[in-house]
mmCIF file of N, CA and C in Angstrom:
data_model
loop_
_atom_site.group_PDB
_atom_site.id
_atom_site.type_symbol
_atom_site.label_atom_id
_atom_site.label_comp_id
_atom_site.label_asym_id
_atom_site.label_seq_id
_atom_site.Cartn_x
_atom_site.Cartn_y
_atom_site.Cartn_z
ATOM 1 N N UNK A 1 -3.780 24.221 -8.084
ATOM 2 C CA UNK A 1 -3.313 25.015 -9.281
ATOM 3 C C UNK A 1 -2.408 24.713 -10.549
ATOM 4 N N UNK A 2 -2.366 24.944 -11.520
ATOM 5 C CA UNK A 2 -1.838 24.678 -12.555
ATOM 6 C C UNK A 2 -0.292 24.827 -11.848
ATOM 7 N N UNK A 3 0.040 25.856 -11.314
ATOM 8 C CA UNK A 3 1.448 26.337 -11.145
ATOM 9 C C UNK A 3 1.813 25.272 -9.902
ATOM 10 N N UNK A 4 1.110 25.304 -9.132
ATOM 11 C CA UNK A 4 1.297 24.175 -7.857
ATOM 12 C C UNK A 4 1.265 22.584 -8.239
ATOM 13 N N UNK A 5 0.949 22.298 -9.248
ATOM 14 C CA UNK A 5 1.227 21.118 -9.945
ATOM 15 C C UNK A 5 2.504 21.047 -10.553
ATOM 16 N N UNK A 6 2.961 22.198 -11.174
ATOM 17 C CA UNK A 6 3.898 22.202 -12.320
ATOM 18 C C UNK A 6 5.446 22.272 -11.064
ATOM 19 N N UNK A 7 5.079 23.076 -10.171
ATOM 20 C CA UNK A 7 5.868 23.085 -9.305
ATOM 21 C C UNK A 7 6.468 21.735 -8.547
ATOM 22 N N UNK A 8 5.324 21.007 -8.357
ATOM 23 C CA UNK A 8 5.546 19.564 -7.646
ATOM 24 C C UNK A 8 6.326 18.650 -8.467
ATOM 25 N N UNK A 9 6.517 19.145 -9.721
ATOM 26 C CA UNK A 9 6.866 18.021 -10.795
ATOM 27 C C UNK A 9 6.205 17.327 -11.897
ATOM 28 N N UNK A 10 4.881 18.049 -11.789
ATOM 29 C CA UNK A 10 3.453 17.076 -12.522
ATOM 30 C C UNK A 10 3.662 17.540 -14.127
ATOM 31 N N UNK A 11 3.760 16.665 -15.021
ATOM 32 C CA UNK A 11 3.615 16.950 -16.481
ATOM 33 C C UNK A 11 2.185 17.615 -16.615
ATOM 34 N N UNK A 12 1.842 18.684 -17.109
ATOM 35 C CA UNK A 12 0.639 19.385 -17.153
ATOM 36 C C UNK A 12 0.413 19.665 -18.694
ATOM 37 N N UNK A 13 -0.773 19.301 -19.319
ATOM 38 C CA UNK A 13 -1.415 19.086 -20.679
ATOM 39 C C UNK A 13 -2.670 20.099 -20.365
ATOM 40 N N UNK A 14 -2.484 20.837 -22.004
ATOM 41 C CA UNK A 14 -3.701 21.836 -22.086
ATOM 42 C C UNK A 14 -4.573 20.889 -23.102
ATOM 43 N N UNK A 15 -6.127 20.958 -22.837
ATOM 44 C CA UNK A 15 -7.045 20.483 -23.444
ATOM 45 C C UNK A 15 -7.460 21.876 -24.557
ATOM 46 N N UNK A 16 -7.134 21.920 -25.723
ATOM 47 C CA UNK A 16 -7.399 23.329 -25.974
ATOM 48 C C UNK A 16 -8.915 23.141 -26.352
ATOM 49 N N UNK A 17 -9.756 22.057 -26.477
ATOM 50 C CA UNK A 17 -10.932 22.161 -27.287
ATOM 51 C C UNK A 17 -11.539 22.898 -26.138
ATOM 52 N N UNK A 18 -11.240 22.567 -24.553
ATOM 53 C CA UNK A 18 -11.895 22.787 -23.648
ATOM 54 C C UNK A 18 -11.294 24.033 -22.708
ATOM 55 N N UNK A 19 -10.206 23.966 -23.161
ATOM 56 C CA UNK A 19 -9.556 25.284 -22.190
ATOM 57 C C UNK A 19 -9.025 25.195 -20.769
ATOM 58 N N UNK A 20 -8.737 23.580 -20.534
ATOM 59 C CA UNK A 20 -8.304 23.056 -19.189
ATOM 60 C C UNK A 20 -7.248 22.460 -19.332
ATOM 61 N N UNK A 21 -6.602 22.282 -18.331
ATOM 62 C CA UNK A 21 -5.110 21.818 -17.708
ATOM 63 C C UNK A 21 -5.834 20.250 -17.122
ATOM 64 N N UNK A 22 -4.459 19.041 -17.442
ATOM 65 C CA UNK A 22 -5.098 18.084 -16.962
ATOM 66 C C UNK A 22 -3.935 17.435 -16.689
ATOM 67 N N UNK A 23 -3.581 16.414 -16.135
ATOM 68 C CA UNK A 23 -2.361 15.354 -15.923
ATOM 69 C C UNK A 23 -2.714 14.110 -15.529
ATOM 70 N N UNK A 24 -2.054 13.020 -15.912
ATOM 71 C CA UNK A 24 -2.034 11.651 -15.327
ATOM 72 C C UNK A 24 -1.548 11.611 -14.012
ATOM 73 N N UNK A 25 -0.272 11.985 -13.836
ATOM 74 C CA UNK A 25 0.383 12.105 -12.795
ATOM 75 C C UNK A 25 -0.243 12.044 -11.377
ATOM 76 N N UNK A 26 -1.115 12.830 -11.021
ATOM 77 C CA UNK A 26 -1.520 12.989 -9.994
ATOM 78 C C UNK A 26 -2.150 11.453 -9.772
ATOM 79 N N UNK A 27 -2.620 10.622 -10.642
ATOM 80 C CA UNK A 27 -3.017 9.174 -10.173
ATOM 81 C C UNK A 27 -1.817 8.538 -10.287
ATOM 82 N N UNK A 28 -0.392 8.355 -10.902
ATOM 83 C CA UNK A 28 0.675 7.427 -11.028
ATOM 84 C C UNK A 28 1.532 7.764 -10.276
ATOM 85 N N UNK A 29 1.617 8.995 -9.878
ATOM 86 C CA UNK A 29 2.677 9.714 -8.867
ATOM 87 C C UNK A 29 2.236 9.766 -7.491
ATOM 88 N N UNK A 30 1.199 10.121 -7.010
ATOM 89 C CA UNK A 30 0.515 10.506 -5.672
ATOM 90 C C UNK A 30 0.073 9.471 -4.974
ATOM 91 N N UNK A 31 -0.577 8.594 -5.801
ATOM 92 C CA UNK A 31 -1.278 7.318 -5.351
ATOM 93 C C UNK A 31 -0.434 6.206 -5.550
ATOM 94 N N UNK A 32 0.971 6.087 -5.538
ATOM 95 C CA UNK A 32 1.691 5.137 -5.651
ATOM 96 C C UNK A 32 1.620 3.833 -4.830
ATOM 97 N N UNK A 33 1.993 2.753 -5.235
ATOM 98 C CA UNK A 33 2.034 1.598 -4.710
ATOM 99 C C UNK A 33 3.022 1.466 -3.553
ATOM 100 N N UNK A 34 2.801 1.708 -2.137
ATOM 101 C CA UNK A 34 3.461 1.783 -1.239
ATOM 102 C C UNK A 34 2.954 1.453 0.312
ATOM 103 N N UNK A 35 3.674 0.877 1.126
ATOM 104 C CA UNK A 35 2.773 0.561 2.364
ATOM 105 C C UNK A 35 2.563 1.886 3.066
ATOM 106 N N UNK A 36 1.086 1.416 4.027
ATOM 107 C CA UNK A 36 0.537 2.726 4.306
ATOM 108 C C UNK A 36 1.355 3.062 5.704
ATOM 109 N N UNK A 37 2.188 1.992 6.826
ATOM 110 C CA UNK A 37 2.650 2.484 7.642
ATOM 111 C C UNK A 37 1.998 2.310 8.969
ATOM 112 N N UNK A 38 0.737 2.081 8.182
ATOM 113 C CA UNK A 38 -0.576 2.039 9.425
ATOM 114 C C UNK A 38 -0.744 0.663 9.814
ATOM 115 N N UNK A 39 -0.881 0.189 11.426
ATOM 116 C CA UNK A 39 -0.530 -1.149 11.636
ATOM 117 C C UNK A 39 -2.175 -1.317 12.096
ATOM 118 N N UNK A 40 -1.752 -2.455 12.505
ATOM 119 C CA UNK A 40 -3.903 -2.859 13.071
ATOM 120 C C UNK A 40 -3.227 -4.020 14.348
ATOM 121 N N UNK A 41 -3.800 -4.342 15.225
ATOM 122 C CA UNK A 41 -4.231 -5.311 15.910
ATOM 123 C C UNK A 41 -4.182 -6.902 15.257
ATOM 124 N N UNK A 42 -3.465 -7.775 15.344
ATOM 125 C CA UNK A 42 -2.988 -8.855 14.963
ATOM 126 C C UNK A 42 -3.960 -9.802 15.204
ATOM 127 N N UNK A 43 -5.052 -10.724 14.165
ATOM 128 C CA UNK A 43 -6.061 -11.441 14.461
ATOM 129 C C UNK A 43 -5.843 -12.500 15.951
ATOM 130 N N UNK A 44 -6.986 -12.556 16.360
ATOM 131 C CA UNK A 44 -6.525 -13.020 18.019
ATOM 132 C C UNK A 44 -7.402 -14.744 17.709
ATOM 133 N N UNK A 45 -6.398 -15.719 17.789
ATOM 134 C CA UNK A 45 -6.824 -16.943 18.123
ATOM 135 C C UNK A 45 -7.082 -17.322 16.830
ATOM 136 N N UNK A 46 -6.751 -16.787 15.403
ATOM 137 C CA UNK A 46 -7.057 -17.537 14.639
ATOM 138 C C UNK A 46 -5.596 -18.281 13.828
ATOM 139 N N UNK A 47 -6.024 -19.136 12.888
ATOM 140 C CA UNK A 47 -4.359 -19.286 11.969
ATOM 141 C C UNK A 47 -4.256 -18.280 10.905
ATOM 142 N N UNK A 48 -2.857 -18.178 10.373
ATOM 143 C CA UNK A 48 -1.913 -18.449 10.889
ATOM 144 C C UNK A 48 -1.174 -17.607 12.213
ATOM 145 N N UNK A 49 -0.143 -18.357 12.877
ATOM 146 C CA UNK A 49 -0.046 -17.700 13.909
ATOM 147 C C UNK A 49 0.862 -16.743 13.700
ATOM 148 N N UNK A 50 1.073 -15.480 14.002
ATOM 149 C CA UNK A 50 1.619 -14.327 13.691
ATOM 150 C C UNK A 50 3.215 -14.223 14.764
ATOM 151 N N UNK A 51 3.652 -14.338 13.803
ATOM 152 C CA UNK A 51 5.409 -13.976 13.968
ATOM 153 C C UNK A 51 5.602 -12.976 15.076
ATOM 154 N N UNK A 52 6.077 -13.278 16.199
ATOM 155 C CA UNK A 52 5.736 -12.173 17.818
ATOM 156 C C UNK A 52 7.096 -11.586 17.390
ATOM 157 N N UNK A 53 8.388 -11.674 16.868
ATOM 158 C CA UNK A 53 9.497 -11.116 16.596
ATOM 159 C C UNK A 53 9.056 -9.914 15.833
ATOM 160 N N UNK A 54 8.159 -9.794 14.721
ATOM 161 C CA UNK A 54 7.747 -8.751 13.639
ATOM 162 C C UNK A 54 7.040 -7.669 14.654
ATOM 163 N N UNK A 55 6.377 -7.891 15.592
ATOM 164 C CA UNK A 55 5.542 -6.918 16.536
ATOM 165 C C UNK A 55 6.586 -6.163 17.389
ATOM 166 N N UNK A 56 8.147 -6.892 17.444
ATOM 167 C CA UNK A 56 8.447 -6.081 18.125
ATOM 168 C C UNK A 56 7.747 -5.434 19.943
ATOM 169 N N UNK A 57 6.845 -6.120 20.552
ATOM 170 C CA UNK A 57 6.073 -5.749 21.785
ATOM 171 C C UNK A 57 4.942 -5.063 21.327
ATOM 172 N N UNK A 58 4.972 -4.475 20.064
ATOM 173 C CA UNK A 58 3.559 -3.864 19.784
ATOM 174 C C UNK A 58 2.545 -4.203 18.924
ATOM 175 N N UNK A 59 1.395 -4.379 19.453
ATOM 176 C CA UNK A 59 0.164 -5.243 18.642
ATOM 177 C C UNK A 59 0.023 -4.146 17.603
ATOM 178 N N UNK A 60 0.134 -3.021 17.782
ATOM 179 C CA UNK A 60 -0.240 -2.109 16.551
ATOM 180 C C UNK A 60 0.646 -2.025 15.596
ATOM 181 N N UNK A 61 1.532 -2.726 15.264
ATOM 182 C CA UNK A 61 2.889 -2.905 14.327
ATOM 183 C C UNK A 61 2.373 -4.062 13.622
ATOM 184 N N UNK A 62 1.533 -4.495 13.443
ATOM 185 C CA UNK A 62 0.966 -5.921 12.807
ATOM 186 C C UNK A 62 0.856 -5.354 11.281
ATOM 187 N N UNK A 63 1.376 -5.798 10.253
ATOM 188 C CA UNK A 63 1.267 -5.081 9.043
ATOM 189 C C UNK A 63 2.002 -3.659 8.405
ATOM 190 N N UNK A 64 2.129 -3.183 9.669
ATOM 191 C CA UNK A 64 2.487 -1.782 9.268
ATOM 192 C C UNK A 64 3.995 -1.610 8.358
ATOM 193 N N UNK A 65 4.266 -2.953 8.224
ATOM 194 C CA UNK A 65 5.917 -2.630 7.107
ATOM 195 C C UNK A 65 5.522 -3.950 6.542
ATOM 196 N N UNK A 66 6.419 -4.004 5.644
ATOM 197 C CA UNK A 66 7.167 -5.414 4.769
ATOM 198 C C UNK A 66 7.612 -6.300 5.640
ATOM 199 N N UNK A 67 6.957 -7.401 5.748
ATOM 200 C CA UNK A 67 7.955 -8.375 6.006
ATOM 201 C C UNK A 67 6.969 -9.807 6.140
ATOM 202 N N UNK A 68 7.347 -11.084 6.537
ATOM 203 C CA UNK A 68 6.669 -12.340 6.768
ATOM 204 C C UNK A 68 5.736 -12.380 7.863
ATOM 205 N N UNK A 69 4.738 -11.720 8.257
ATOM 206 C CA UNK A 69 4.219 -11.501 9.127
ATOM 207 C C UNK A 69 3.558 -12.678 9.792
ATOM 208 N N UNK A 70 3.962 -14.240 9.379
ATOM 209 C CA UNK A 70 3.143 -15.268 9.504
ATOM 210 C C UNK A 70 4.322 -16.240 9.695
ATOM 211 N N UNK A 71 5.553 -16.025 9.199
ATOM 212 C CA UNK A 71 6.767 -16.576 8.508
ATOM 213 C C UNK A 71 7.013 -16.850 7.559
ATOM 214 N N UNK A 72 7.851 -17.451 6.665
ATOM 215 C CA UNK A 72 8.399 -17.434 5.408
ATOM 216 C C UNK A 72 7.525 -18.803 5.218
ATOM 217 N N UNK A 73 7.198 -19.592 5.768
ATOM 218 C CA UNK A 73 6.431 -21.085 5.412
ATOM 219 C C UNK A 73 5.296 -20.771 5.162
ATOM 220 N N UNK A 74 4.404 -19.920 6.246
ATOM 221 C CA UNK A 74 3.250 -19.611 5.975
ATOM 222 C C UNK A 74 2.895 -18.706 4.413
ATOM 223 N N UNK A 75 3.574 -17.200 4.786
ATOM 224 C CA UNK A 75 3.066 -16.351 4.061
ATOM 225 C C UNK A 75 4.211 -16.465 2.874
ATOM 226 N N UNK A 76 3.400 -16.457 1.347
ATOM 227 C CA UNK A 76 4.261 -16.698 0.178
ATOM 228 C C UNK A 76 4.937 -15.990 -0.130
ATOM 229 N N UNK A 77 4.492 -14.328 0.147
ATOM 230 C CA UNK A 77 5.421 -13.569 -0.309
ATOM 231 C C UNK A 77 5.679 -12.329 0.966
ATOM 232 N N UNK A 78 6.187 -11.428 1.116
ATOM 233 C CA UNK A 78 6.332 -10.596 2.224
ATOM 234 C C UNK A 78 5.550 -9.360 1.667
ATOM 235 N N UNK A 79 4.408 -9.237 2.642
ATOM 236 C CA UNK A 79 3.108 -8.208 2.815
ATOM 237 C C UNK A 79 2.972 -6.986 3.873
ATOM 238 N N UNK A 80 2.337 -5.867 3.795
ATOM 239 C CA UNK A 80 2.228 -4.778 4.355
ATOM 240 C C UNK A 80 0.718 -4.230 3.914
ATOM 241 N N UNK A 81 0.376 -3.513 4.839
ATOM 242 C CA UNK A 81 -1.180 -3.199 4.633
ATOM 243 C C UNK A 81 -0.970 -1.692 3.378
ATOM 244 N N UNK A 82 -2.070 -1.823 2.524
ATOM 245 C CA UNK A 82 -1.638 -0.448 1.737
ATOM 246 C C UNK A 82 -3.211 0.303 1.921
ATOM 247 N N UNK A 83 -3.023 1.576 1.852
ATOM 248 C CA UNK A 83 -4.565 2.403 1.713
ATOM 249 C C UNK A 83 -5.483 1.942 1.090
ATOM 250 N N UNK A 84 -6.923 2.169 1.243
ATOM 251 C CA UNK A 84 -8.052 1.743 0.287
ATOM 252 C C UNK A 84 -7.557 2.450 -0.746
ATOM 253 N N UNK A 85 -7.132 3.841 -1.039
ATOM 254 C CA UNK A 85 -7.095 4.322 -2.468
ATOM 255 C C UNK A 85 -5.753 4.163 -3.098
ATOM 256 N N UNK A 86 -5.115 2.705 -2.781
ATOM 257 C CA UNK A 86 -3.390 2.307 -3.425
ATOM 258 C C UNK A 86 -3.859 1.965 -4.539
ATOM 259 N N UNK A 87 -2.828 2.022 -5.882
ATOM 260 C CA UNK A 87 -3.200 1.750 -6.664
ATOM 261 C C UNK A 87 -2.345 0.268 -6.751
ATOM 262 N N UNK A 88 -2.041 -0.191 -5.948
ATOM 263 C CA UNK A 88 -1.297 -1.727 -6.197
ATOM 264 C C UNK A 88 -2.666 -2.609 -6.377
ATOM 265 N N UNK A 89 -2.112 -3.414 -7.753
ATOM 266 C CA UNK A 89 -3.432 -4.058 -8.511
ATOM 267 C C UNK A 89 -3.755 -4.998 -7.908
ATOM 268 N N UNK A 90 -2.728 -5.869 -7.113
ATOM 269 C CA UNK A 90 -2.744 -6.588 -6.071
ATOM 270 C C UNK A 90 -3.418 -6.645 -4.556
ATOM 271 N N UNK A 91 -3.727 -6.067 -4.208
ATOM 272 C CA UNK A 91 -4.125 -5.512 -2.911
ATOM 273 C C UNK A 91 -5.374 -5.940 -2.701
ATOM 274 N N UNK A 92 -5.596 -6.189 -1.580
ATOM 275 C CA UNK A 92 -6.923 -7.490 -1.231
ATOM 276 C C UNK A 92 -7.550 -6.962 0.041
ATOM 277 N N UNK A 93 -8.962 -6.711 0.202
ATOM 278 C CA UNK A 93 -9.271 -6.481 1.637
ATOM 279 C C UNK A 93 -8.862 -7.469 2.724
ATOM 280 N N UNK A 94 -8.196 -6.615 3.865
ATOM 281 C CA UNK A 94 -8.076 -7.707 4.992
ATOM 282 C C UNK A 94 -9.302 -8.200 5.608
ATOM 283 N N UNK A 95 -9.543 -9.187 5.900
ATOM 284 C CA UNK A 95 -10.499 -10.111 6.237
ATOM 285 C C UNK A 95 -10.499 -10.423 7.824
ATOM 286 N N UNK A 96 -9.817 -9.049 8.859
ATOM 287 C CA UNK A 96 -9.980 -9.298 10.399
ATOM 288 C C UNK A 96 -11.720 -8.770 10.551
ATOM 289 N N UNK A 97 -12.207 -7.922 9.743
ATOM 290 C CA UNK A 97 -13.450 -7.895 10.487
ATOM 291 C C UNK A 97 -14.180 -7.494 8.831
ATOM 292 N N UNK A 98 -15.579 -7.066 8.728
ATOM 293 C CA UNK A 98 -16.184 -6.599 7.495
ATOM 294 C C UNK A 98 -16.335 -5.430 7.349
ATOM 295 N N UNK A 99 -15.851 -4.152 8.284
ATOM 296 C CA UNK A 99 -15.920 -3.016 7.944
ATOM 297 C C UNK A 99 -14.354 -2.511 8.152
ATOM 298 N N UNK A 100 -13.421 -3.596 8.047
ATOM 299 C CA UNK A 100 -11.986 -3.008 7.639
ATOM 300 C C UNK A 100 -11.645 -2.199 6.470
ATOM 301 N N UNK A 101 -10.523 -0.928 6.913
ATOM 302 C CA UNK A 101 -10.588 -0.257 5.832
ATOM 303 C C UNK A 101 -9.035 -1.001 5.166
ATOM 304 N N UNK A 102 -8.349 -1.382 5.550
ATOM 305 C CA UNK A 102 -7.171 -2.476 5.579
ATOM 306 C C UNK A 102 -7.186 -2.949 4.762
ATOM 307 N N UNK A 103 -6.075 -2.807 3.598
ATOM 308 C CA UNK A 103 -6.190 -3.716 2.642
ATOM 309 C C UNK A 103 -4.540 -3.998 2.495
ATOM 310 N N UNK A 104 -3.890 -5.155 2.346
ATOM 311 C CA UNK A 104 -2.825 -6.002 2.232
ATOM 312 C C UNK A 104 -2.235 -6.269 0.546
ATOM 313 N N UNK A 105 -1.051 -6.232 0.744
ATOM 314 C CA UNK A 105 -0.155 -5.941 -1.000
ATOM 315 C C UNK A 105 1.146 -6.523 -0.415
ATOM 316 N N UNK A 106 1.289 -7.304 -1.770
ATOM 317 C CA UNK A 106 2.550 -7.925 -1.780
ATOM 318 C C UNK A 106 3.296 -7.134 -2.346
ATOM 319 N N UNK A 107 2.754 -6.442 -3.486
ATOM 320 C CA UNK A 107 3.188 -5.682 -4.684
ATOM 321 C C UNK A 107 4.212 -4.534 -3.935
ATOM 322 N N UNK A 108 3.473 -4.151 -2.689
ATOM 323 C CA UNK A 108 3.964 -2.645 -2.282
ATOM 324 C C UNK A 108 5.705 -2.692 -1.215
ATOM 325 N N UNK A 109 5.803 -4.624 -1.247
ATOM 326 C CA UNK A 109 6.947 -4.571 -0.732
ATOM 327 C C UNK A 109 8.249 -4.456 -1.690
ATOM 328 N N UNK A 110 7.970 -4.988 -3.028
ATOM 329 C CA UNK A 110 9.015 -5.301 -4.235
ATOM 330 C C UNK A 110 8.775 -3.199 -4.848
ATOM 331 N N UNK A 111 7.820 -2.869 -4.710
ATOM 332 C CA UNK A 111 8.087 -1.499 -4.894
ATOM 333 C C UNK A 111 9.015 -0.643 -4.018
ATOM 334 N N UNK A 112 8.730 -0.983 -2.677
ATOM 335 C CA UNK A 112 9.949 -0.246 -1.750
ATOM 336 C C UNK A 112 10.903 -0.698 -2.058
ATOM 337 N N UNK A 113 11.307 -2.031 -1.819
ATOM 338 C CA UNK A 113 12.663 -2.553 -2.199
ATOM 339 C C UNK A 113 13.411 -1.947 -3.644
ATOM 340 N N UNK A 114 12.809 -1.919 -4.312
ATOM 341 C CA UNK A 114 13.503 -1.368 -5.960
ATOM 342 C C UNK A 114 13.706 -0.018 -5.276
ATOM 343 N N UNK A 115 13.144 1.200 -4.684
ATOM 344 C CA UNK A 115 13.189 2.439 -4.438
ATOM 345 C C UNK A 115 14.356 2.843 -3.590
ATOM 346 N N UNK A 116 14.347 1.467 -2.562
ATOM 347 C CA UNK A 116 16.040 1.554 -1.595
ATOM 348 C C UNK A 116 17.363 1.627 -2.837
#
């Protein structure tokens, strides 16, 4: 509803010709570029080797937060998993399997650092 959007801080506009409200804030605020905090098991037996210290003993932490998951020598930038609906312009499908819904992004890490 218009009231719910306004109370959430979204700027609402009225299209007088159609008599309908609209906002671009739903696309820019709600679907921001950030890490999903959802990890996955690291790829087994594939190069590059995963930095085990990043996993903290839990395989499902792989990609869940920003980091050099394969070491600074291998990963050009820190990265994390982002959602399929993320608006991170650099996101790429994680190629662990063809049906993976995970995407990786480095931009999410820089956005997260800016907000701290």
